Amino acid sequence: KAGVTQTPRYLIKTRGQQVTLSCSPISGHRSVSWYQQTPGQGLQFLFEYFSETQRNKGNFPGRFSGRQFSNSRSEMNVSTLELGDSALYLCASSRDRVVEGLFFGEGSRLTVL
Amino acid sequence: DQQVKQNSPSLSVQEGRISILNCDYTNSMFDYFLWYKKYPAEGPTFLISISSIKDKNEDGRFTVFLNKSAKHLSLHIVPSQPGDSAVYFCAADRGSTLGRLYFGRGTQLTVWP
């Protein structure tokens, strides 16, 4: 069974640009969550989608947005990039409740120069 | 606000001995707790979980203990192996926040021969 796939794995952007990251969940998983990992803050929750609807959102500015498609694939977008957005962005999928465990992808490493 | 705290950023243990990783939480609404392991350049991997109605859960070499009155949980690894060297994240789930986990900042475990 294929795991969670994230693309691209690595990318470099400059301040002010925007970026789109993609996530394909495990087949049959309808919930997709996004987390930002930085050395000082650990994993910070961005948002979660279930059946194309955003069910939950973390405390990030509106520059961070996402969506989910009918096939459960998800994208997240960051506009007007800032240096502080440099981080590992992790996507995770699950059937529904997180009590079954979130299954993470390998992440997309974003560097903002 | 860091609702899940791992106060030890690192732990070093000799192979064969016990590793004890600690985690504290502040939100009494958390009803499920999970531990994740993360190797460099990989996404976190689900390790073990425990419901708030239990005080112990065991899976092979891994045991998680929950002390609700102290809002404290710990992960015991016995015996520790060099392959266990990784960053361990404690996470908590609040039943009403579907799709969201609250993570600690992680503890780097190093198991030396």
mmCIF file with all atom_site columns, C-alpha atoms in Angstrom, chain B residues 13-20 61 77-81 84 111-112:
data_model
loop_
_atom_site.group_PDB
_atom_site.id
_atom_site.type_symbol
_atom_site.label_atom_id
_atom_site.label_alt_id
_atom_site.label_comp_id
_atom_site.label_asym_id
_atom_site.label_entity_id
_atom_site.label_seq_id
_atom_site.pdbx_PDB_ins_code
_atom_site.Cartn_x
_atom_site.Cartn_y
_atom_site.Cartn_z
_atom_site.occupancy
_atom_site.B_iso_or_equiv
_atom_site.pdbx_formal_charge
_atom_site.auth_seq_id
_atom_site.auth_comp_id
_atom_site.auth_asym_id
_atom_site.auth_atom_id
_atom_site.pdbx_PDB_model_num
ATOM 1  C CA . VAL B 1 13  ? 21.305 5.895  26.621 1.00 0.00 ? 13  VAL B CA 1
ATOM 2  C CA . GLN B 1 14  ? 23.564 2.893  26.333 1.00 0.00 ? 14  GLN B CA 1
ATOM 3  C CA . GLU B 1 15  ? 22.400 -0.014 24.183 1.00 0.00 ? 15  GLU B CA 1
ATOM 4  C CA . GLY B 1 16  ? 20.465 -2.597 26.188 1.00 0.00 ? 16  GLY B CA 1
ATOM 5  C CA . ARG B 1 17  ? 19.424 -0.153 28.896 1.00 0.00 ? 17  ARG B CA 1
ATOM 6  C CA . ILE B 1 18  ? 16.044 1.462  29.343 1.00 0.00 ? 18  ILE B CA 1
ATOM 7  C CA . SER B 1 19  ? 15.142 4.738  27.616 1.00 0.00 ? 19  SER B CA 1
ATOM 8  C CA . ILE B 1 20  ? 12.500 6.872  29.308 1.00 0.00 ? 20  ILE B CA 1
ATOM 9  C CA . ARG B 1 61  ? 9.741  -3.111 23.539 1.00 0.00 ? 61  ARG B CA 1
ATOM 10 C CA . ILE B 1 77  ? 11.893 1.537  25.488 1.00 0.00 ? 77  ILE B CA 1
ATOM 11 C CA . VAL B 1 78  ? 13.385 -1.698 26.815 1.00 0.00 ? 78  VAL B CA 1
ATOM 12 C CA . PRO B 1 79  ? 15.943 -2.755 25.762 1.00 0.00 ? 79  PRO B CA 1
ATOM 13 C CA . SER B 1 80  ? 17.162 0.234  23.793 1.00 0.00 ? 80  SER B CA 1
ATOM 14 C CA . GLN B 1 81  ? 18.821 -0.412 20.451 1.00 0.00 ? 81  GLN B CA 1
ATOM 15 C CA . ASP B 1 84  ? 15.981 3.546  18.132 1.00 0.00 ? 84  ASP B CA 1
ATOM 16 C CA . VAL B 1 111 ? 21.426 5.007  21.808 1.00 0.00 ? 111 VAL B CA 1
ATOM 17 C CA . TRP B 1 112 ? 25.133 4.240  21.861 1.00 0.00 ? 112 TRP B CA 1
#
